[in-house]
Coordinates of C-alpha atoms in Angstrom, one line a residue:
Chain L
X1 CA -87.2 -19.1 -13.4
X2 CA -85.0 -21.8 -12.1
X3 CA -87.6 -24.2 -11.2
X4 CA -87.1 -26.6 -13.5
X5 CA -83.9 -26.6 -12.2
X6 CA -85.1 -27.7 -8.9
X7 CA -87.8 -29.7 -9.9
X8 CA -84.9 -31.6 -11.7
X9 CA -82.5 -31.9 -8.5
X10 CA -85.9 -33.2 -6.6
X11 CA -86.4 -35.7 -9.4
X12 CA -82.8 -36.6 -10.0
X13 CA -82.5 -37.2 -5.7
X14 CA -86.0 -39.5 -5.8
X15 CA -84.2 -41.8 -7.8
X16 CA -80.8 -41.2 -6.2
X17 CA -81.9 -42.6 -2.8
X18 CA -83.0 -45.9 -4.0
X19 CA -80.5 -46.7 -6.5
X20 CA -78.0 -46.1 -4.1
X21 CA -78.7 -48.8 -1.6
X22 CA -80.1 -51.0 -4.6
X23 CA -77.3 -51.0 -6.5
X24 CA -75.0 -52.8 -4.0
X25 CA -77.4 -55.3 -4.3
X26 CA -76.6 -55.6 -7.7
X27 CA -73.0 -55.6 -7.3
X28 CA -72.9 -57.5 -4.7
X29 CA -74.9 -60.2 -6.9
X30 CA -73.7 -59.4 -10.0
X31 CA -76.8 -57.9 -11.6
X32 CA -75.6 -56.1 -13.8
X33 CA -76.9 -57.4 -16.7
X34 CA -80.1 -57.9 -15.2
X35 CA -80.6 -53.9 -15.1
X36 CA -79.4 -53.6 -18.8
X37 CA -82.1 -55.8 -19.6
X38 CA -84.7 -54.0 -17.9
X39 CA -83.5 -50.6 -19.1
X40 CA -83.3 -52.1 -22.8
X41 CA -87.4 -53.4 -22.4
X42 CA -88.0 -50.4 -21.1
X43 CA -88.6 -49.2 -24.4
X44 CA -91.1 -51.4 -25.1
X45 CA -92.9 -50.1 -22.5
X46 CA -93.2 -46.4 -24.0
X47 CA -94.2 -47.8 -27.8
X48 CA -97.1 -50.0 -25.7
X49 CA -98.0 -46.6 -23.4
X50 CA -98.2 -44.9 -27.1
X51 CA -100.4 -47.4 -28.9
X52 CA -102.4 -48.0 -25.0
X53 CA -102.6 -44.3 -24.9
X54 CA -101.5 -44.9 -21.1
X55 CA -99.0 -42.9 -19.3
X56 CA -95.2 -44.2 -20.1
X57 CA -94.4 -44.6 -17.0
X58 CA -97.2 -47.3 -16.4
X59 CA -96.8 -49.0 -19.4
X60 CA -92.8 -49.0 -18.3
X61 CA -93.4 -49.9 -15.2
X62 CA -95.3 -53.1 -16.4
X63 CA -93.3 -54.4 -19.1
X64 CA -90.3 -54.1 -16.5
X65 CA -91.9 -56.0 -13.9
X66 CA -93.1 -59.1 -16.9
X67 CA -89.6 -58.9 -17.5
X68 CA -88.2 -60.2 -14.3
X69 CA -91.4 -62.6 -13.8
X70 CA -90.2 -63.8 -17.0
X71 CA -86.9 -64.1 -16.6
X72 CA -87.6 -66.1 -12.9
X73 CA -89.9 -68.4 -15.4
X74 CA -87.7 -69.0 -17.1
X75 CA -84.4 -70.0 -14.8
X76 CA -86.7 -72.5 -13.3
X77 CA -87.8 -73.9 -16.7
X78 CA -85.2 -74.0 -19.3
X79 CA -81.7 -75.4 -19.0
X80 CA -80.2 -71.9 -20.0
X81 CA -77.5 -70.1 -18.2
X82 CA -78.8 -67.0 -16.6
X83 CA -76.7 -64.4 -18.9
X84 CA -78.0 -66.3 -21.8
X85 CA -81.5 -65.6 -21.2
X86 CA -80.7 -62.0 -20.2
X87 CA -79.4 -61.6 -23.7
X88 CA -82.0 -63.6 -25.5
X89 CA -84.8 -61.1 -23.5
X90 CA -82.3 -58.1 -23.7
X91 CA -81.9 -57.7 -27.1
X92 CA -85.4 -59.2 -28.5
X93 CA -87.2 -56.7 -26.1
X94 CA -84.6 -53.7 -27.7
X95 CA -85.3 -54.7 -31.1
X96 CA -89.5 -55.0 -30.3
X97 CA -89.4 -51.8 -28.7
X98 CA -87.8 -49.9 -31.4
X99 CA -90.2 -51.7 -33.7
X100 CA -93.4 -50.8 -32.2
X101 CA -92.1 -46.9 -31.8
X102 CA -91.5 -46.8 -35.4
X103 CA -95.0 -48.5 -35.6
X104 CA -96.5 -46.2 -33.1
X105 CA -99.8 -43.9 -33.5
X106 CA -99.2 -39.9 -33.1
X107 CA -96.2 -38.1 -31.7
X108 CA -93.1 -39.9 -31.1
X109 CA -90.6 -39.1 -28.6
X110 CA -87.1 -38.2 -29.6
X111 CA -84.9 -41.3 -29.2
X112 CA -82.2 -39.1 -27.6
X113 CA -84.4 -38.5 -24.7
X114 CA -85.6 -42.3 -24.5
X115 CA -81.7 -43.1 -24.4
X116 CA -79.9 -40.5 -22.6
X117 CA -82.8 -39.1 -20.1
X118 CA -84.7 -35.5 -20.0
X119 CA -84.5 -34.9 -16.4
X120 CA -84.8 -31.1 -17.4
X121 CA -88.7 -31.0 -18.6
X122 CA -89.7 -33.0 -15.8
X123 CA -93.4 -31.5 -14.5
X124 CA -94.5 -31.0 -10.5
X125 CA -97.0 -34.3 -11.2
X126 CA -94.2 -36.2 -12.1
X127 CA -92.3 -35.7 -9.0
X128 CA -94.7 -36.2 -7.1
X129 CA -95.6 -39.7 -8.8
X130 CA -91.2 -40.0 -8.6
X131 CA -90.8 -39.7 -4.6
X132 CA -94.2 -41.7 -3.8
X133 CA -92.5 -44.4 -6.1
X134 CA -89.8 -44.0 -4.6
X135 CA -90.2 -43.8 -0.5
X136 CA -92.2 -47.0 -1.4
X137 CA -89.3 -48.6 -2.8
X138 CA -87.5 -47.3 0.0
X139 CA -89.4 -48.7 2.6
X140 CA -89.5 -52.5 0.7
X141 CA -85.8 -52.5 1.0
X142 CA -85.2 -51.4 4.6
X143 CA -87.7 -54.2 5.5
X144 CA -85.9 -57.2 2.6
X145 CA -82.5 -55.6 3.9
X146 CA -81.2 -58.3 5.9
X147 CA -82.6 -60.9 4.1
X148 CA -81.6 -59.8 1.0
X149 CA -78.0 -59.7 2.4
X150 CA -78.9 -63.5 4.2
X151 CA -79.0 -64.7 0.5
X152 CA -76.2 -62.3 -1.0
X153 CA -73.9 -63.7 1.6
X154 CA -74.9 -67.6 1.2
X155 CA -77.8 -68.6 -0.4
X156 CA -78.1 -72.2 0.6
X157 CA -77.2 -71.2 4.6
X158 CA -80.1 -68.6 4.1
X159 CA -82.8 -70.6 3.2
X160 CA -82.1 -73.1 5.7
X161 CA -81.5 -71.2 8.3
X162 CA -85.0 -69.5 7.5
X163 CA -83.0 -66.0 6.9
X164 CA -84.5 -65.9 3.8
X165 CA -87.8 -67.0 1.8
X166 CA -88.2 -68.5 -1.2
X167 CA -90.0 -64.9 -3.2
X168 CA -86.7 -62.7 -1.9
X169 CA -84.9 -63.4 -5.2
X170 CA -88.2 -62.2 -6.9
X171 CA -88.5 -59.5 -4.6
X172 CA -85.5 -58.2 -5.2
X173 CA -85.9 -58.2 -8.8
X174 CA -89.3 -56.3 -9.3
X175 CA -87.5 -53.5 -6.9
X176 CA -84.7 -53.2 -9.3
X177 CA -87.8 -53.1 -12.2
X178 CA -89.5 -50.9 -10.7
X179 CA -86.5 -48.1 -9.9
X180 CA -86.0 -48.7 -13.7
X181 CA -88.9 -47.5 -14.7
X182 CA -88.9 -44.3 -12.4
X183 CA -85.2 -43.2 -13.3
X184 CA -86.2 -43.2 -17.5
X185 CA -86.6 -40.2 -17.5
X186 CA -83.9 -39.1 -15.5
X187 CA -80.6 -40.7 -17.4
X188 CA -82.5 -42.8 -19.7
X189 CA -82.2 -46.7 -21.0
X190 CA -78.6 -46.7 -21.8
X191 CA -77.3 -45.3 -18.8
X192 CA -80.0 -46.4 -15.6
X193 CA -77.6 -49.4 -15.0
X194 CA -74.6 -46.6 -14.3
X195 CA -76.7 -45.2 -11.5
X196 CA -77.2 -48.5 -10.2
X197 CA -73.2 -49.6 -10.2
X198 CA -71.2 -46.5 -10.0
X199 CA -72.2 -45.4 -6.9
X200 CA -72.2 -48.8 -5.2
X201 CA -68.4 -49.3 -6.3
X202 CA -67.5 -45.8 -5.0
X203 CA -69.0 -46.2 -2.0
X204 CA -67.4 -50.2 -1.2
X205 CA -63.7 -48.0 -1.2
X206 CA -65.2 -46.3 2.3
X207 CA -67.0 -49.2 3.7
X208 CA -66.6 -51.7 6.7
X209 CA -70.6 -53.0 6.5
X210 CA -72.8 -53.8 4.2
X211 CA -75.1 -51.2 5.9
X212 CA -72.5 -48.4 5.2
X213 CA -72.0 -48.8 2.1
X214 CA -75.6 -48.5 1.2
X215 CA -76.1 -45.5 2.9
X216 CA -72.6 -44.3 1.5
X217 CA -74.0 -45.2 -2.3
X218 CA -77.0 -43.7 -1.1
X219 CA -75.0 -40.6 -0.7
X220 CA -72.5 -40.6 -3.8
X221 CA -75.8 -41.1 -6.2
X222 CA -77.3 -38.2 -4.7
X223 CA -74.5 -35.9 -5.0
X224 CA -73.7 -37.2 -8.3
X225 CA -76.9 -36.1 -9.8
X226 CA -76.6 -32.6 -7.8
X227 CA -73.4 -32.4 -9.6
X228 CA -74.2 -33.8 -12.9
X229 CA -77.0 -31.3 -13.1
X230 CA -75.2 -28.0 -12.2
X231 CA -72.1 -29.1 -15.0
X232 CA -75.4 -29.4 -17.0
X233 CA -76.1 -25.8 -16.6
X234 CA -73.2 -24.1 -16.6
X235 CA -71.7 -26.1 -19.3
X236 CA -74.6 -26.2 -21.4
X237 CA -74.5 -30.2 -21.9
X238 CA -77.1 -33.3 -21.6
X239 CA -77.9 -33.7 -18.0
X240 CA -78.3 -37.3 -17.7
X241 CA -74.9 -38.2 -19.0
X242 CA -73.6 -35.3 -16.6
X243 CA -75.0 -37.2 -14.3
X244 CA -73.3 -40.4 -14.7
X245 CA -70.1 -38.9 -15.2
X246 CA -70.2 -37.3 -12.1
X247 CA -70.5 -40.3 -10.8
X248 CA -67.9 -42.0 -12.6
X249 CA -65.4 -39.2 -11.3
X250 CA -66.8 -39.4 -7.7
X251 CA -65.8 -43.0 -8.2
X252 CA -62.3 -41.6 -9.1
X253 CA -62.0 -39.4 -6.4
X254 CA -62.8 -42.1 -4.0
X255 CA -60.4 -44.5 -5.1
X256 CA -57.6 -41.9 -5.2
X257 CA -58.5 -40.3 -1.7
X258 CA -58.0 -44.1 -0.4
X259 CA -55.0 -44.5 -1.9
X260 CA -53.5 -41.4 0.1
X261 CA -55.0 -42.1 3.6
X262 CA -53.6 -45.4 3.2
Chain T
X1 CA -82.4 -94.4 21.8
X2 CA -86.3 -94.4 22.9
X3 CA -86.6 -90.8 21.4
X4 CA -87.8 -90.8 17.3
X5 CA -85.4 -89.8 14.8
X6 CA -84.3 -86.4 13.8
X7 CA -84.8 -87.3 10.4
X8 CA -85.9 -90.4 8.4
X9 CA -85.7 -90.8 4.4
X10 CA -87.8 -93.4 2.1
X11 CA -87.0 -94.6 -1.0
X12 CA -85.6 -90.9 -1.5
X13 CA -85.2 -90.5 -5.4
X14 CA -83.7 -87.8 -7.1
X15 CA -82.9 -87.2 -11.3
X16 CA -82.3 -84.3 -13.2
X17 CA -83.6 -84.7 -17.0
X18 CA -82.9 -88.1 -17.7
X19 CA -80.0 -88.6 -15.2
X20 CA -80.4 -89.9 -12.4
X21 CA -78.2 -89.1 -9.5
X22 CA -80.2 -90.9 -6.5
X23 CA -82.1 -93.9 -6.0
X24 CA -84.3 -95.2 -3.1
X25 CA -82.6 -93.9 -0.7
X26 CA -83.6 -95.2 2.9
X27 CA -81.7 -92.7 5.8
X28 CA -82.6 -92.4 9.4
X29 CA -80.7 -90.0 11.5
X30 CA -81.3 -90.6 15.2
X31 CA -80.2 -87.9 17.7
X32 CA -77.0 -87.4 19.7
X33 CA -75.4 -90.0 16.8
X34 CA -72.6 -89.2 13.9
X35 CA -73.7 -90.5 10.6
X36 CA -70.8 -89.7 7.9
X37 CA -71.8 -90.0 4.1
X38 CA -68.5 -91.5 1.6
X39 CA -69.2 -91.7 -2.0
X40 CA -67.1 -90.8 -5.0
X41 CA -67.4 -87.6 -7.0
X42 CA -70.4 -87.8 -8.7
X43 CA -72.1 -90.2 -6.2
X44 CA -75.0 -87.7 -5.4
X45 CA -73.6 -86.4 -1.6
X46 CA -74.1 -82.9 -2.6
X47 CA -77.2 -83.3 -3.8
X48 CA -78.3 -85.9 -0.6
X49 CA -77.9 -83.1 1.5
X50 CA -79.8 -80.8 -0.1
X51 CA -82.8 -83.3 0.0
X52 CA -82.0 -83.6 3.8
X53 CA -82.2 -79.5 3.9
X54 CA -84.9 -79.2 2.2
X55 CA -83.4 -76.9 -0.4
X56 CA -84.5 -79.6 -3.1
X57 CA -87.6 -82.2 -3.4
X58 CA -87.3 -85.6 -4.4
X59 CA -88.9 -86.8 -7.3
X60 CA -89.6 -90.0 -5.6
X61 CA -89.6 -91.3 -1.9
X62 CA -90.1 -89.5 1.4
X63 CA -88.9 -87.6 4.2
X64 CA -89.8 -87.0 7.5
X65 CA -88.3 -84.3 9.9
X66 CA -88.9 -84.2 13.6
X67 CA -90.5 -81.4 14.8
X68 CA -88.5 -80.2 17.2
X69 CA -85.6 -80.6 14.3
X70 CA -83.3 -77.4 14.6
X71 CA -80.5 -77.6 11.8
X72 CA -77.1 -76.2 11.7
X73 CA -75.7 -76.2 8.3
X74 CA -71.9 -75.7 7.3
X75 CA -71.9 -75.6 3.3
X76 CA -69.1 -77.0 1.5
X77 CA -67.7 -73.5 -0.1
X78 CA -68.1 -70.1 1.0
X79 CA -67.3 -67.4 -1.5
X80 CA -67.9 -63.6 -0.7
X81 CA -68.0 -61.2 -3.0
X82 CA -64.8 -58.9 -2.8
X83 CA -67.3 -55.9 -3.3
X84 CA -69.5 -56.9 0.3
X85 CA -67.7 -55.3 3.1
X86 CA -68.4 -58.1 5.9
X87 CA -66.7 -58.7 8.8
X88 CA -66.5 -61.9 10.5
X89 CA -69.0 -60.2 13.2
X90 CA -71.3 -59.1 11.1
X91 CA -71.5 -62.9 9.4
X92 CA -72.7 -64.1 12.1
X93 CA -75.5 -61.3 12.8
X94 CA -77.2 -62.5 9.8
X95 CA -78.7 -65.4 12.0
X96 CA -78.0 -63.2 15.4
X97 CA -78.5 -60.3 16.3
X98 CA -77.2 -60.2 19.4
X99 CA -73.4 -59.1 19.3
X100 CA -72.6 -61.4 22.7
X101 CA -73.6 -64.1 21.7
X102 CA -72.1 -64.0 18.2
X103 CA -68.8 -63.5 19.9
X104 CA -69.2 -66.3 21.9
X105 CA -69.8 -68.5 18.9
X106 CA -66.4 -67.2 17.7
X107 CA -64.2 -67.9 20.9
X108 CA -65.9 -71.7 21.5
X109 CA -64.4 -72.6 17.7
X110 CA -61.6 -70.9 18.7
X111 CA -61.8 -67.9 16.6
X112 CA -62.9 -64.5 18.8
X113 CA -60.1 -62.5 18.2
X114 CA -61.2 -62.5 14.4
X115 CA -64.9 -61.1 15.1
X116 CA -63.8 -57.4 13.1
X117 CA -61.8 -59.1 10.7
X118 CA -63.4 -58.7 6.9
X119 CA -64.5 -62.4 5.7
X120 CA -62.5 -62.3 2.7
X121 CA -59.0 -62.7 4.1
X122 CA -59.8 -65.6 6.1
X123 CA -57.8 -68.5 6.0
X124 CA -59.3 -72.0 5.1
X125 CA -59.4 -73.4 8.5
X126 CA -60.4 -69.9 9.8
X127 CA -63.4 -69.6 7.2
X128 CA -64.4 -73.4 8.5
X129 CA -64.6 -72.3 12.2
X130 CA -66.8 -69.3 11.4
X131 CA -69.1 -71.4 9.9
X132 CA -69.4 -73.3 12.5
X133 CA -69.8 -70.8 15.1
X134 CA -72.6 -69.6 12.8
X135 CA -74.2 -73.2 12.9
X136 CA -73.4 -73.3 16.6
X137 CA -75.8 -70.1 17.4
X138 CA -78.9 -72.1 16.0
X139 CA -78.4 -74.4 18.8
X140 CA -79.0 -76.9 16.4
X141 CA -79.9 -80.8 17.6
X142 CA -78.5 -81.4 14.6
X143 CA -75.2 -80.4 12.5
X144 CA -75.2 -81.0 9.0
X145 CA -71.6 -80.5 7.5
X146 CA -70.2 -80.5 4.1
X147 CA -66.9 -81.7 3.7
X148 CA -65.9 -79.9 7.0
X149 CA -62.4 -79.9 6.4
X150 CA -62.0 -79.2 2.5
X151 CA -59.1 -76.4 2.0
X152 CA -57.3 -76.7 5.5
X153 CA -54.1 -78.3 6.0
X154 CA -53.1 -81.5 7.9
X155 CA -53.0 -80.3 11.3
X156 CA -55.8 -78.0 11.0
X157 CA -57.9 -81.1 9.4
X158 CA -57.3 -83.0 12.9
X159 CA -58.3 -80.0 15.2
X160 CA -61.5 -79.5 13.2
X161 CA -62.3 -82.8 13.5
X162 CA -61.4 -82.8 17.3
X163 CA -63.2 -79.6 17.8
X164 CA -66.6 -81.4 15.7
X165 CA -66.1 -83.8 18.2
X166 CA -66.1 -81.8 21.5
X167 CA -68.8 -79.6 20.6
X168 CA -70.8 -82.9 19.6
X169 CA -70.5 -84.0 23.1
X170 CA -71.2 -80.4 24.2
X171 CA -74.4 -79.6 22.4
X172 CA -75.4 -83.1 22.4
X173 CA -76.5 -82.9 18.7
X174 CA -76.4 -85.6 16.3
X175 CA -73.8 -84.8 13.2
X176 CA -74.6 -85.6 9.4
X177 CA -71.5 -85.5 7.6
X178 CA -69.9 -85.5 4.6
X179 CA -66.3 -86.6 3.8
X180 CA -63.9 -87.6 1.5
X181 CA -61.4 -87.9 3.8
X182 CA -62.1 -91.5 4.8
X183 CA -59.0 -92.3 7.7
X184 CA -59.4 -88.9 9.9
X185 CA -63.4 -90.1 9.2
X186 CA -63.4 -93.5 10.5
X187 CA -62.6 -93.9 13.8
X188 CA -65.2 -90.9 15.2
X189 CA -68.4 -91.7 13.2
X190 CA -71.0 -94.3 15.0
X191 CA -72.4 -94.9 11.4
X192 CA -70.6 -94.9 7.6
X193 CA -73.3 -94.4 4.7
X194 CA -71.3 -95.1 1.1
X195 CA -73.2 -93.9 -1.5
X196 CA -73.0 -93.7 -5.1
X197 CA -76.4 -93.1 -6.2
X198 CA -77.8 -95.6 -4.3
X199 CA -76.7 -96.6 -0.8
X200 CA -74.2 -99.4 -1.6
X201 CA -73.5 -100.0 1.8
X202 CA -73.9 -98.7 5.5
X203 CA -73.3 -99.7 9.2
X204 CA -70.4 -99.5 11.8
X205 CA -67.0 -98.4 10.0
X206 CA -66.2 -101.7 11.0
X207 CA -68.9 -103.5 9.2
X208 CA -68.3 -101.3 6.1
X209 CA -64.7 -101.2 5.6
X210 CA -65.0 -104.9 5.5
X211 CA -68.1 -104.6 3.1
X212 CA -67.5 -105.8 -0.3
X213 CA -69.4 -103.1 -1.8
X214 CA -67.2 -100.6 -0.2
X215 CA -63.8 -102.4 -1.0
X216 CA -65.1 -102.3 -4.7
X217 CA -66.0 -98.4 -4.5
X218 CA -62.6 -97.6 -2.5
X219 CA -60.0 -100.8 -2.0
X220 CA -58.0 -99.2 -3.9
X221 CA -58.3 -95.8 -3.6
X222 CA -58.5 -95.3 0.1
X223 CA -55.0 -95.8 -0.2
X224 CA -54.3 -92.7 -2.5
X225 CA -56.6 -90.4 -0.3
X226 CA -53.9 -91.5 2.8
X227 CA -51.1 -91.1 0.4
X228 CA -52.7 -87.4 -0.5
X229 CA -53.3 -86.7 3.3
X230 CA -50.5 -87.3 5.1
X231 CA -46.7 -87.0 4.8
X232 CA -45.6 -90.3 6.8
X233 CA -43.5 -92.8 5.0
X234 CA -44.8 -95.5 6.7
X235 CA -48.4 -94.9 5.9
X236 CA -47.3 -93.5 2.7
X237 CA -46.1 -97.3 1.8
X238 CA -49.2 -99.3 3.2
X239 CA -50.5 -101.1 0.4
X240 CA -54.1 -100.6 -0.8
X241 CA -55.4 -104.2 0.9
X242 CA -59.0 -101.9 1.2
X243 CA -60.4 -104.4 3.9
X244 CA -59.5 -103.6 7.6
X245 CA -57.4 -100.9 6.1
X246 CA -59.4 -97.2 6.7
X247 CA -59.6 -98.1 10.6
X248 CA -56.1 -98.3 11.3
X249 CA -55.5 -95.5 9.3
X250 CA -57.7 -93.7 11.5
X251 CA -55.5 -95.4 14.5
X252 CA -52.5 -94.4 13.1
X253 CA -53.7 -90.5 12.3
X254 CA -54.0 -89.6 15.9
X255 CA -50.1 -90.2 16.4
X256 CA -49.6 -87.6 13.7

């Protein structure tokens, strides 16, 4: 009877392992608003799986990964600054998406879940699909790592030296679309970017490397949605958002418990 | 010189929309010599070098690299993220992996006692030396540096420059550099390009300080980067004559 509850915790953790490591990327570089952006087309994505009659998580995946391509269009076209154009796609992608849902042929899915995440009706298939996705993911970062950190250190220095190629940047940012897409349905558009960032910033309190602290935010994201999903069932509240506010007090926690070793 | 140069610019052209920050630009950087690059702000240095790195195409001109062409860069800024954890070590892994070896960068620039030191809390002169050492491990033939001394102090300025200098011999690589700092400048370089969008004028320092393109650009205002340099009332009262002037500055530096 509890499987659910473990197909959740093997769900939650599939995402967990990637986000760890690949949000202190985006701190590191400030993405922040790049995943916002992403999470906010995401919901584009589900109206076009509805009216495609495709999976969501295909149609998600795709519209993700035209965002970035997008976006790296248009840096190297337009004389906008980088945050401007993340709002300009942001927000138009938001408004489409809720658009077309309204539009959309058949059943629509509950805008709670879209927002907030439904890690609790995920199916076998779909965890499958998650940690396949995922190990993926996995192994495109552990072989980007130390470029990635090449250009995160000094991007100039990097390409000169040869540390890193011109497609890292790109790289980097269909990995972030693509962990998008597979953590929807775990904590949903409005809060995939805290997945990304808490852990990260929890894990920089314990960290002398930029190795350790991936695997450290590695770490914290995973417990966090262990965590987040058992206040979910014995307090009888959304799981996603239990999620990312175990996080948040992980994050806590590791501040304070620095403070006293100190 | 019978061997071909390092690196050799045509006509080099460079505008972005409808300004135009360089134009035919002729370079040639020959190995084992110093060429330093003056120019006021806005001249196009920054964005010279970037042609010269290949990090940006001209719109116009050519450039050939030699083949056996191994650069070491030292950018003009380097600004780390509080949230990176990186240690001074660990800087330097990004181009070698070897630990050795990286330590060894850090004691020739005079820095190995720093190697587990986070990069943040570096000091100006400090950050400059690692950089260095991180140029140093791509056994470069040739050392392109930006405004090596920017953000270090007086005396640190002159050891920089002195260490430059030694490892120049050491290495034997040529140096392309860029400098405001025209009187610590002078007396080291073999060759002075002044540029401000175009070349205005190049040659010995001799040749160019005496150049009136160069008096034009900075008769005046060689004086006021002395004044800004350097504490010493008698320099601090030479009047801005421009013409023979930025030499015996440089003379007069090394009794500092």
């Amino acid at each position: 009877m509890y499987d659910f509850l473990l197909l959740a915790l093997l769900a939650g953790l599939a995402v967990a392992v990637v986000a760890g490591p690949l949000g202190c990327l985006v701190v590191w570089q400030r993405m922040a608003y790049f995943g916002d952006t992403l999470a906010h087309s995401a919901l584009l994505g589900v109206a076009l799986g509805l009216w495609l009659s495709v999976g969501s998580g295909v149609a998600v995946t795709l519209v993700c990964l035209a965002v970035a391509a997008m976006l790296t269009v248009l840096e190297r076209k337009q004389g906008l600054a980088t945050d401007t154009l993340l709002g300009i796609l942001a927000h138009t992608f938001l408004a489409g998406g809720m658009v077309a849902l309204a539009l959309a042929p058949g059943g629509r899915p509950g805008i709670e879940a879209l927002l907030f995440g439904d890690i609790l009706t995920v199916t076998g298939t779909e965890v499958l699909v998650m940690w396949s996705a995922s190990l993926a993911l996995l192994a495109v970062l552990a072989g980007c790592w130390r470029p990635f950190v090449a250009l995160t250190v000094h991007q100039d220095l990097a390409m000169v030296e040869g540390a890193a190629g011109k497609h890292q940047k790109l790289i980097l940012r269909l990995l972030l679309a693509s962990l998008v897409a597979i953590s929807m349905k775990i904590v949903g558009v409005l809060l995939v970017t805290a997945l990304l960032i808490i852990p990260a910033a929890a894990a920089r309190r314990f960290s002398r490397s930029p190795e350790q602290m991936a695997v450290w935010a590695g770490v914290v994201a995973a417990v966090s949605v262990a965590l987040g999903l058992a206040l979910s069932w014995f307090g009888d509240v959304p799981a996603g958002p239990a999620v990312v506010l175990s996080a948040a007090g992980l994050f806590l926690f590791a501040g304070r418990g620095r403070q006293l070793g100190a | 010189m019978t061997s071909a140069a390092l690196v050799d610019m045509h006509g080099v052209g460079k505008h972005y929309g409808d300004h135009v920050v360089l134009q035919n630009i002729d370079l040639e950087i020959e190995p084992r010599r110093i060429v330093t690059l003056i120019g006021p702000n806005g001249a196009g240095k920054t964005t010279l070098v970037k042609v010269l790195l290949g990090l940006t195409s001209p719109d116009t001109g050519s450039i050939h690299r030699s083949k056996d062409l191994r650069v070491g860069y030292m950018p003009q800024k380097l600004h780390i993220e509080p949230t990176l954890p990186l240690s001074v070590g660990r800087f330097l892994q990004i181009v070698e992996r070897d630990k050795t070896a990286c330590l060894q960068a850090l004691e020739r620039t005079g820095i190995g006692h720093l190697f587990k030191r986070p990069v943040q809390g570096l000091s100006g002169g400090e950050t400059q030396r690692m950089l260095l050492a991180r140029a140093l491990l791509r056994r470069p033939n040739l050392l392109v540096l930006d405004e090596p001394v920017q953000g270090v102090d007086v005396t640190g300025q002159e050891a920089l420059y002195r260490l430059i200098a030694s490892l120049r011999q050491e290495f034997g690589c040529a140096i392309f550099m860029v400098s405001h700092n025209l009187h610590l400048v002078m007396a080291a370089t073999d060759e002075v390009v002044c540029l401000n969008g175009h070349v205005c004028c190049s040659g010995t320092p001799n040749q160019v300080s005496t150049d009136p393109a160069f008096v034009a650009l900075f008769g005046e205002k060689t004086a006021f980067y002395v004044h800004d340099h350097d504490h010493h009332h008698d320099i601090e009262h030479v009047p801005a004559t421009g013409q023979s002037a930025p030499s015996r500055r440089a003379g007069d530096g090394h009794h500092v």
